[in-house]
Coordinates of C-alpha atoms and ligand atoms in Angstrom, one line a residue:
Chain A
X218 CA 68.4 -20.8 23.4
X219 CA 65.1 -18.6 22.4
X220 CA 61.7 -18.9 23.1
X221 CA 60.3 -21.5 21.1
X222 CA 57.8 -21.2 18.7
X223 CA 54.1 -23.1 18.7
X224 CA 53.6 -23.7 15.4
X225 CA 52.8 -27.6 14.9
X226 CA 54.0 -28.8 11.0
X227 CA 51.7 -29.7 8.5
X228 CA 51.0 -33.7 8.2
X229 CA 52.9 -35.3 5.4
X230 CA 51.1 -35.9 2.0
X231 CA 51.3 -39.7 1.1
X232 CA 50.1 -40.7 -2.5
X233 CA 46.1 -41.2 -3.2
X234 CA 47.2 -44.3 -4.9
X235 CA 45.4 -46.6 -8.0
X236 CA 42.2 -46.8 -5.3
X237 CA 41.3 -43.6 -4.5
X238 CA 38.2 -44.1 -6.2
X239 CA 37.0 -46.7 -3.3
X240 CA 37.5 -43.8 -0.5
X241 CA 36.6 -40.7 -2.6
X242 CA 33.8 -41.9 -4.9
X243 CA 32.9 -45.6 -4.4
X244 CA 29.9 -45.7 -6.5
X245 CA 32.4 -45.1 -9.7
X246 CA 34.5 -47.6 -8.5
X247 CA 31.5 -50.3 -8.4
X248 CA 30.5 -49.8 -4.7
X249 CA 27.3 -49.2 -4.2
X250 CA 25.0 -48.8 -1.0
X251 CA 27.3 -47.3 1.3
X252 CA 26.5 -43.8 0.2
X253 CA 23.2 -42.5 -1.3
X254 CA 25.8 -40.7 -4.1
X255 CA 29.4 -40.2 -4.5
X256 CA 30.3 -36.8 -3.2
X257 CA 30.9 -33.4 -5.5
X258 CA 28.7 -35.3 -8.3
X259 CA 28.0 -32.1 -9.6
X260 CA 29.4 -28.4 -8.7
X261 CA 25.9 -27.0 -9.9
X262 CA 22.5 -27.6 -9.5
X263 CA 19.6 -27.1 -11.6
X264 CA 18.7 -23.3 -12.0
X265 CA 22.6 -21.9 -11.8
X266 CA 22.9 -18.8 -13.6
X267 CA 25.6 -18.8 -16.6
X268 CA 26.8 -20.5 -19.4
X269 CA 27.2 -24.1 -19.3
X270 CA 30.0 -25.5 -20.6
X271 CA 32.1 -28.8 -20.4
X272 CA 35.4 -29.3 -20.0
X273 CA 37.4 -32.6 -21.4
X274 CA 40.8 -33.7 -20.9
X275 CA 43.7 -36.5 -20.1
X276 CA 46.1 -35.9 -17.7
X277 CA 49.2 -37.8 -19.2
X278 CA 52.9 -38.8 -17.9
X279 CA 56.3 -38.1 -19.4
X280 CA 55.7 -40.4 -21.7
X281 CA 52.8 -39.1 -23.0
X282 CA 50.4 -41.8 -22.1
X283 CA 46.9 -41.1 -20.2
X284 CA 46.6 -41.8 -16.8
X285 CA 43.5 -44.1 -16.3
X286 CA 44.0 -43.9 -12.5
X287 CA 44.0 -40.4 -11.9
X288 CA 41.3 -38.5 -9.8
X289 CA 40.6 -34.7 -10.1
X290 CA 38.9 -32.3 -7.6
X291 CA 37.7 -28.7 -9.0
X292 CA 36.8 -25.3 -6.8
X293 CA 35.0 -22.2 -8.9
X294 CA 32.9 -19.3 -8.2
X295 CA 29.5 -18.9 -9.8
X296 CA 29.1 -16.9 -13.1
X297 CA 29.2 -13.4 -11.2
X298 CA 32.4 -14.6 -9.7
X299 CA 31.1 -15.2 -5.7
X300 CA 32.0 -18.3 -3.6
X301 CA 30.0 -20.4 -2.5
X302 CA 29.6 -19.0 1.3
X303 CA 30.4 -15.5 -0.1
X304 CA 27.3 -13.1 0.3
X305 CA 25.6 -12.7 -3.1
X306 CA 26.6 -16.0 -4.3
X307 CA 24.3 -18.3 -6.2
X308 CA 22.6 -20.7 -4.3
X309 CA 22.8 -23.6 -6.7
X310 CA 26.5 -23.4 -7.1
X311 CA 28.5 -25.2 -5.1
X312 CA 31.4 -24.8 -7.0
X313 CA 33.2 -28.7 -6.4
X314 CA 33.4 -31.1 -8.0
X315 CA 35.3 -34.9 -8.5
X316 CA 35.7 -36.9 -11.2
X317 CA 37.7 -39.1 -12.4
X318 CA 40.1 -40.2 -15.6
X319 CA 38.0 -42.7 -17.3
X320 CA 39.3 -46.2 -17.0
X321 CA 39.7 -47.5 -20.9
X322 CA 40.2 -44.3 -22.2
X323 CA 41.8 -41.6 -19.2
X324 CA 39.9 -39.0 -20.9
X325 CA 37.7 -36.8 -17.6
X326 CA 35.0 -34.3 -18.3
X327 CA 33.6 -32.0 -16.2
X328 CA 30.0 -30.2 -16.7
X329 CA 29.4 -27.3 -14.8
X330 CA 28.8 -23.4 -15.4
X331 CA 31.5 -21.1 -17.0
X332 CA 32.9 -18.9 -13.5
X333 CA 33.3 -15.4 -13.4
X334 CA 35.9 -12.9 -12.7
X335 CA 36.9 -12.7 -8.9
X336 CA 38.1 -10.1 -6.9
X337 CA 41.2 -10.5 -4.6
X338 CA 43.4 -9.0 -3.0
X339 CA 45.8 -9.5 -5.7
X340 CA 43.1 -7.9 -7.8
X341 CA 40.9 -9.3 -10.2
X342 CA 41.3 -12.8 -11.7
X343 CA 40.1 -13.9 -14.8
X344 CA 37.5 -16.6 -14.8
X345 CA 39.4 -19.4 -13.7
X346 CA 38.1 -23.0 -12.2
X347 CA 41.0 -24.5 -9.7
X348 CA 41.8 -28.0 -10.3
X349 CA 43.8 -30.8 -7.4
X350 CA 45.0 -34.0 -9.2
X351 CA 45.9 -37.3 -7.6
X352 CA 46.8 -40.7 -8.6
X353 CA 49.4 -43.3 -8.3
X354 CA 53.0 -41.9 -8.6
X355 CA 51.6 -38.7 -7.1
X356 CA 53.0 -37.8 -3.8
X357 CA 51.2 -35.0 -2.8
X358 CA 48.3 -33.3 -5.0
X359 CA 49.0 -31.4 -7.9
X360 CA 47.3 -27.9 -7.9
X361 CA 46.9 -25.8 -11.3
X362 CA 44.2 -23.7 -13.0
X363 CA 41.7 -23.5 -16.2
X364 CA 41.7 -20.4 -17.7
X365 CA 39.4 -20.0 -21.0
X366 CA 40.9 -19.0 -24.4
X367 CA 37.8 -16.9 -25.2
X368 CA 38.1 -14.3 -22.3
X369 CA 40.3 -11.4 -21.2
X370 CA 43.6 -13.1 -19.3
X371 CA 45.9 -10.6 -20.1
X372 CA 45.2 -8.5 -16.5
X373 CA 45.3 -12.0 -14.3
X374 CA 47.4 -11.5 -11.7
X375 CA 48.5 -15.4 -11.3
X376 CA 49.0 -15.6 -15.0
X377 CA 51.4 -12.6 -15.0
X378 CA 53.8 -14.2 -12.6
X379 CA 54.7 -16.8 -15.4
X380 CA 57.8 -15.8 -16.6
X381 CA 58.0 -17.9 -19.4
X382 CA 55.5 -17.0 -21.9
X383 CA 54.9 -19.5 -24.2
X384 CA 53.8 -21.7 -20.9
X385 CA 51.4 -19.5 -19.4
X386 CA 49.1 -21.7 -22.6
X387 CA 49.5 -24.2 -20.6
X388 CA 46.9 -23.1 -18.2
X389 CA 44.3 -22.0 -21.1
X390 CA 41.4 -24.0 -21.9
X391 CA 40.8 -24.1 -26.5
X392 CA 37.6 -23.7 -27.4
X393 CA 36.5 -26.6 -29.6
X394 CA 32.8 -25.3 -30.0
X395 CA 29.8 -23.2 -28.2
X396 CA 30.2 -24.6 -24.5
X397 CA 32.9 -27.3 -25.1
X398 CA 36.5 -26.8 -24.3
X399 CA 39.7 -29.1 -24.1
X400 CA 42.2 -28.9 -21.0
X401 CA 44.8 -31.4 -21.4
X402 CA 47.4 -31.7 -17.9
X403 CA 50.7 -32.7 -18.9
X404 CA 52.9 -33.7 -15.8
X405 CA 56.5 -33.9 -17.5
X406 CA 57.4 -32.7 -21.0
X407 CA 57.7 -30.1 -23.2
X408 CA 54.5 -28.8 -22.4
X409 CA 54.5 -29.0 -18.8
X410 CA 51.4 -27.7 -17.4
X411 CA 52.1 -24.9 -14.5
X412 CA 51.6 -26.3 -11.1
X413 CA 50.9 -23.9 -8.7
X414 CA 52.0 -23.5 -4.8
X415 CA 49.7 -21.1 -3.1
Chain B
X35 CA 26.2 -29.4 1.0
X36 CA 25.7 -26.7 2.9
X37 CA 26.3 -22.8 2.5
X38 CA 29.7 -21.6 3.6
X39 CA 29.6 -19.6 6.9
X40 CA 33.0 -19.7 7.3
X41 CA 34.2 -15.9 7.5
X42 CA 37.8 -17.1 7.7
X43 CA 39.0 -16.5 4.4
X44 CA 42.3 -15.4 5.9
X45 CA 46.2 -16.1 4.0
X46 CA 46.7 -19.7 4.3
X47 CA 50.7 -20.4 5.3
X48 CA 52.6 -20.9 2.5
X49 CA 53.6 -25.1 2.6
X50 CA 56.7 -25.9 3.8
X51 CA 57.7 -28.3 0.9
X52 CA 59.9 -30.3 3.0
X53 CA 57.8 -31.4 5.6
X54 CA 55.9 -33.8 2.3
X55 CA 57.7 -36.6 0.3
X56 CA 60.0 -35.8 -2.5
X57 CA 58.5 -36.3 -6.1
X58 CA 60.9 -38.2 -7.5
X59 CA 61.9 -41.2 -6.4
X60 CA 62.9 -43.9 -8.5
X61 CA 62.4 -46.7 -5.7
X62 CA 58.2 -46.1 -6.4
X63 CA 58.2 -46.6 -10.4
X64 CA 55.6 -44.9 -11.1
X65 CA 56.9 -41.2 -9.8
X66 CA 59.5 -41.2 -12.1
X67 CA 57.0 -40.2 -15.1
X68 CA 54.1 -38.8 -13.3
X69 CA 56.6 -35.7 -10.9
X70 CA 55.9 -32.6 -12.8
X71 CA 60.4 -31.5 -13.0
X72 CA 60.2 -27.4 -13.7
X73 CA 59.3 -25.8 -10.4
X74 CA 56.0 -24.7 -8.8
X75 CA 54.4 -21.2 -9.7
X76 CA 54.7 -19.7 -5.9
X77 CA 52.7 -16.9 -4.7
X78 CA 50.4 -16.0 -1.8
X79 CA 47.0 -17.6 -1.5
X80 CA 43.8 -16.2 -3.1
X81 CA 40.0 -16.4 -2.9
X82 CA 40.2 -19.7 -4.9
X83 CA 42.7 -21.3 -2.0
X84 CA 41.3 -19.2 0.9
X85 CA 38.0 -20.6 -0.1
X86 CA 36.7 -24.1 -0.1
X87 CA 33.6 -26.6 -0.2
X88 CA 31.4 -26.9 3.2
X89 CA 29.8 -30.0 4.0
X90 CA 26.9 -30.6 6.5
X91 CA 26.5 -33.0 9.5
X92 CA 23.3 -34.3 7.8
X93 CA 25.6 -35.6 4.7
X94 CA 27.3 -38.1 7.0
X95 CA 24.6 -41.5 7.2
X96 CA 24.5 -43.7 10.7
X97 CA 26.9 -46.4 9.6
X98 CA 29.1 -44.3 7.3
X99 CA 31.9 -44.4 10.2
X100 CA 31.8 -47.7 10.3
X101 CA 33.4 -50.0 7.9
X102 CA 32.7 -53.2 10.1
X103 CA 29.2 -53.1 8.7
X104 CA 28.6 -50.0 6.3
X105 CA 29.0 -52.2 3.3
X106 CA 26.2 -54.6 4.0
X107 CA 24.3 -51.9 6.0
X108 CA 24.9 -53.8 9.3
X109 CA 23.4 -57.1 8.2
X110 CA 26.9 -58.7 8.7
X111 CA 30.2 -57.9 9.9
X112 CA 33.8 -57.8 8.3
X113 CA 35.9 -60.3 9.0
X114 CA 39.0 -59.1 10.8
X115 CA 40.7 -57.5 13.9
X116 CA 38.3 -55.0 15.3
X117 CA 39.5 -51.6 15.7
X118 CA 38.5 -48.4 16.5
X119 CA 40.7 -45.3 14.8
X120 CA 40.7 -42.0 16.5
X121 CA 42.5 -38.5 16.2
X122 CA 41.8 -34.8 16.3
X123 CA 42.2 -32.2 13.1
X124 CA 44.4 -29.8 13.9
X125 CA 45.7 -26.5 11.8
X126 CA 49.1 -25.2 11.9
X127 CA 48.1 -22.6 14.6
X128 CA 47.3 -26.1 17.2
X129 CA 43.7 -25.1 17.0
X130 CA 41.0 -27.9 16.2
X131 CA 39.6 -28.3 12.8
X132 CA 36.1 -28.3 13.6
X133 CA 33.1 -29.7 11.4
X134 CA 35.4 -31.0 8.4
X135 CA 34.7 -33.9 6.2
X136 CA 37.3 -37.0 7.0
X137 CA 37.2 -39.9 4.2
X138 CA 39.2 -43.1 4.7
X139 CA 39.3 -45.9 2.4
X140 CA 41.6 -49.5 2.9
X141 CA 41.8 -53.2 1.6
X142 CA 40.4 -55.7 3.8
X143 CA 42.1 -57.8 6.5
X144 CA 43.8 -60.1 3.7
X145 CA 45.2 -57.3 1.8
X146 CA 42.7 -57.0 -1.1
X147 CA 40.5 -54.1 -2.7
X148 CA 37.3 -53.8 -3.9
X149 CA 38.4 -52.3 -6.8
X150 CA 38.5 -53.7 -10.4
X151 CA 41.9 -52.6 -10.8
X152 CA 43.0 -54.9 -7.5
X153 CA 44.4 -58.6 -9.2
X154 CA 45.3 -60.0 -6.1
X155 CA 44.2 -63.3 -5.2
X156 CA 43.7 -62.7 -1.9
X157 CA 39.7 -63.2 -1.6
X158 CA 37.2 -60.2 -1.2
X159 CA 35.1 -60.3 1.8
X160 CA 31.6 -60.2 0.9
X161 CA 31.2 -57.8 3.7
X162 CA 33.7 -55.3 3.3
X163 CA 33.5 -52.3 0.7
X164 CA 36.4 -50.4 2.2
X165 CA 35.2 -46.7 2.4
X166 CA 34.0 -44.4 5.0
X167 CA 33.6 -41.1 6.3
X168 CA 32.6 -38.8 9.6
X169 CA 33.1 -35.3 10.6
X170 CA 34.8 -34.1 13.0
X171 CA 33.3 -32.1 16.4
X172 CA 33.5 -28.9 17.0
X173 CA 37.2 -29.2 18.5
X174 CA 38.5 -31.0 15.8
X175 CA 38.0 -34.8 16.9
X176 CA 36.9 -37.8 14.6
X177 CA 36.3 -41.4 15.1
X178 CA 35.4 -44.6 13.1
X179 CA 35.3 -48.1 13.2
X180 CA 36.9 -50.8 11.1
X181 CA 39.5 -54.0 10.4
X182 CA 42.6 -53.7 10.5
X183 CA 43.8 -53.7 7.1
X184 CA 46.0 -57.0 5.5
X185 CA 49.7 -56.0 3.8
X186 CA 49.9 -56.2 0.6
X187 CA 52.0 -57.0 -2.4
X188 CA 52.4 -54.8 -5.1
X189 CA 53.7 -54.5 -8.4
X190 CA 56.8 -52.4 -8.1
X191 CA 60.4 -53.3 -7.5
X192 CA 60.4 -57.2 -7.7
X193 CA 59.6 -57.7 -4.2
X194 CA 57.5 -54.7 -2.8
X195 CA 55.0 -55.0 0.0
X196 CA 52.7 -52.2 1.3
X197 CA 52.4 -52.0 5.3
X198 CA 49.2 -52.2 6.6
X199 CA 47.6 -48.5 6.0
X200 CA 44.6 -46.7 5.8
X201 CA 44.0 -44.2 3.7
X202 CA 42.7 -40.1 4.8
X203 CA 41.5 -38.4 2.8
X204 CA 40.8 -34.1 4.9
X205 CA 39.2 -31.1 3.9
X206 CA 40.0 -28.2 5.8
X207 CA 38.3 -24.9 5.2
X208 CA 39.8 -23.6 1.8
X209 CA 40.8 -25.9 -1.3
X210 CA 44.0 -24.6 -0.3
X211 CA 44.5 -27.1 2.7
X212 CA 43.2 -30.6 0.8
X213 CA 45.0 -33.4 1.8
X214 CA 45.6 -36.9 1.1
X215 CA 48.0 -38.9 3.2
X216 CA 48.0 -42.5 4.6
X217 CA 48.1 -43.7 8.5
X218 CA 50.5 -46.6 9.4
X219 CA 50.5 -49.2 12.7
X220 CA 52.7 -48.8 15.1
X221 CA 55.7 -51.8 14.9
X222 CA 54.3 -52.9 11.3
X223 CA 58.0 -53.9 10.7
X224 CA 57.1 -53.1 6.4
X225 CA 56.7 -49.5 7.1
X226 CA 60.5 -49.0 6.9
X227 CA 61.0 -51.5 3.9
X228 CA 58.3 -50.0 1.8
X229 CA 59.2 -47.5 -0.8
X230 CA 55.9 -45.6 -0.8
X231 CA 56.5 -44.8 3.2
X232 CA 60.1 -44.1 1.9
X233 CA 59.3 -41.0 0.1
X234 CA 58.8 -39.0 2.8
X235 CA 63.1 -38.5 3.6
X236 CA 62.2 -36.4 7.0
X237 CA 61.9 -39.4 9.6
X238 CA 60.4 -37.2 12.3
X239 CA 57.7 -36.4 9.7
X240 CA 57.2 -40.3 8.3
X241 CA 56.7 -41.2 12.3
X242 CA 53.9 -38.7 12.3
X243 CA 52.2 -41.0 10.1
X244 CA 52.6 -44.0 12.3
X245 CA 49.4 -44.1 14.5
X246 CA 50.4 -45.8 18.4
X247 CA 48.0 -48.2 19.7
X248 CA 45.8 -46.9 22.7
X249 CA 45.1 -49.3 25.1
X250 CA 42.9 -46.8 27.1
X251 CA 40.8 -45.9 24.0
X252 CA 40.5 -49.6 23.1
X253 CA 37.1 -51.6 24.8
X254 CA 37.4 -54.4 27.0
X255 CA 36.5 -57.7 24.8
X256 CA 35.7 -55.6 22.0
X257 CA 37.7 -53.6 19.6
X258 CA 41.9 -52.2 20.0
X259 CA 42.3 -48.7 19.0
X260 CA 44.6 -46.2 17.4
X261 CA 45.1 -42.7 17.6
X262 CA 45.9 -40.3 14.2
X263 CA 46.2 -36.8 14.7
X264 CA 46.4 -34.8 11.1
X265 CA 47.8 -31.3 10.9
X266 CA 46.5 -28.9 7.9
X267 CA 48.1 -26.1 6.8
X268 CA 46.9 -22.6 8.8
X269 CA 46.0 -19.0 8.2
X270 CA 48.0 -16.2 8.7
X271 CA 46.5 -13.8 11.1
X272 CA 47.6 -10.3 11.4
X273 CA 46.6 -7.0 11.8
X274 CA 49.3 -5.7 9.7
X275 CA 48.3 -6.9 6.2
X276 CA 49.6 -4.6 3.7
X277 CA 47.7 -3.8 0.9
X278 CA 49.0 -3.6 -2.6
X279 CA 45.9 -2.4 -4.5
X280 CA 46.8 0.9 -2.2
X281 CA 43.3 0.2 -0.6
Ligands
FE2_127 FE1 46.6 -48.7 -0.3

């Protein structure tokens, strides 16, 4: 026998199932009057300093269909690459945001400012915006990342860890004009998006 | 939402994998094409983990912990079993979770959802939305009101019924630590048929998601309760962090 340790374990993840919208952001779901507005609505306010850009996407199975079900959470810095919380951060970032796969067509979109680089303790990261997926079929959240075609991610300390090339496109938002980019999630296939563990 | 005054931006723990359900599992359908198969990318947390969204006391309205009557803003009450659910928000290190955001969401007492997706013809109750939310104290502790939620059949293998369950949805301090899980009823005799429950192969960690009913935090004539303790994943905190950069 030995000491024993006093850790406690985490609590298992159980899927977010097809209503997550009811607990997470009613009003979308058709509930209104609970709550003066669904929560993370926006990850910026009016006033945030940076480029504004919008971000569209399906998240599809391994059979290449959209998932209409899915709900996504995202967690960014502001355009100088602060936290919210951090000292120096803007103000009118918050930095979350949900939204969800739209039913008819499972497309999302998110508005919000382009983030900056952050510094680590890994070292700098390219401008990146943190995505959590969950849906139906989805035991526990999936995390991954939206890195931007147009800037420098050849120094990014996550993306170098990706021993497979050709996947670390996977995790690259394409530009498809000023302030509009595409990030599609693929959850099995040939394109498998990177899912991350941190 | 308010600023973030958390200094804690410590290493969260790396996630013991095991202690959550498999992905796969071709008893629930739909995990078969929705489980990412080539492993995860592992390495230690950043900023973007380490970090996470704050929310303020002031975001959380007077009936929001209360699904009895939230939904018609406590002009009438939901029809079912009254009970009150209870718990603390704990990290890995034991310590209370203090001053996070808890959401819970469930079908009514006949098994149905407000939700346009939900076909089954169990009536709605025209006082029931389903949702609510509280933060917990400063040690960790949360409490709300609601009905015990109806089981429900669902489309799956041909004869597939969901114990009752509410759904959790907990913050933490850093993205890092999100989780979604669901609370089951003590003696709900489903919970061991259901595949959902199923996918979580550790028994000592499915029991963790079975709440025991608590006579002494129930009310005389009034409501039962249940207790649901959730554990997040913790920081690492050590003097001895080495520093690659050679800072
Ligand atoms: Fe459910």
């Amino acid at each position: 026998m030995t000491q024993e340790l006093e850790w406690l374990e985490e609590t298992p993840s159980q899927t977010a199932g097809p209503f997550v919208h009811i607990g997470c952001i009613p009003t979308f779901a058709g509930i209104a009057g609970v709550y003066p507005e669904d929560l993370g609505k926006s990850p910026i306010n009016d006033g945030a300093a940076g480029e504004c850009i919008t971000i569209t996407g399906s998240v599809f199975d391994g059979t290449g269909w959209a998932l209409r079900d899915a709900m996504l959470e995202s967690w960014q810095p502001d355009a100088k690459g602060y936290f919210a919380g951090q000292v120096d951060a803007d103000p009118k970032v918050s930095g979350f945001c949900r939204f969800a796969a739209d039913a008819g067509t499972g497309e999302y979109s998110l508005k919000t400012i382009k983030p900056g680089a952050a510094t680590m303790r890994t070292g700098v990261h390219a401008p990146h915006i943190s995505l959590w997926i969950v849906a139906r079929g989805i035991n526990i959240g999936l995390s991954t990342r939206v890195y931007f075609e147009d800037e420098y991610n050849d120094a990014d300390p996550l993306l170098a860890r990706i021993e497979q090339r050709h996947r670390v496109d996977t995790l690259i938002a394409k530009k498809v004009k000023t302030g509009e980019y595409r990030f599609d999630i693929h959850l099995q296939g040939d394109n498998e998006t990177v899912f991350l563990d941190l | 939402m308010s600023s973030n005054n958390n200094t804690e931006n410590d290493p969260l723990i790396p996630r013991n994998r095991a202690n959550h359900p498999v992905v796969y599992d071709p008893e629930y359908k739909t995990s078969v094409t929705r489980s990412p198969k080539l492993p995860l990318l592992s390495m230690e947390s950043t900023l973007s983990e380490e970090t996470g969204p704050v929310f303020g006391h002031n975001l959380i309205g007077e009936l929001d912990n209360n699904l009895i009557s939230n939904f018609s803003q406590g002009a009438a009450l939901a029809i079912g079993e009254r009970i009150r659910v209870h718990g603390r928000i704990l990290d890995e290190r034991n310590r209370g979770v203090a001053n996070t955001l808890v959401e819970v969401w469930q079908a009514n007492a006949g098994g149905r959802y407000r939700h346009d997706r939900d076909k089954y013809f169990a009536p709605l109750d025209p006082n029931f939305g389903g949702c609510g939310r509280t933060m917990t104290d400063e040690h960790g502790y949360y409490e709300f009101m609601t009905i015990r939620p109806g089981a429900y059949p669902w489309p799956n293998r041909s004869n597939d019924w969901r114990p009752m369950h509410i759904h959790f949805s907990v913050f933490g301090s850093g993205f890092g630590q999100r989780l979604i899980t669901q609370m089951y009823f003590e003696g709900d005799p489903l919970i061991k048929l259901c595949p959902i429950t199923g996918t979580v192969k550790n028994q000592q960690q499915l029991d963790r998601l079975i709440a025991p009913l608590d006579m002494k935090g129930s009310r005389p004539m009034d409501y039962l309760a249940y207790k649901f303790d959730i554990v997040l994943r913790g920081r690492r905190q050590t003097q001895f962090e080495n520093k690659p950069q050679g800072s």
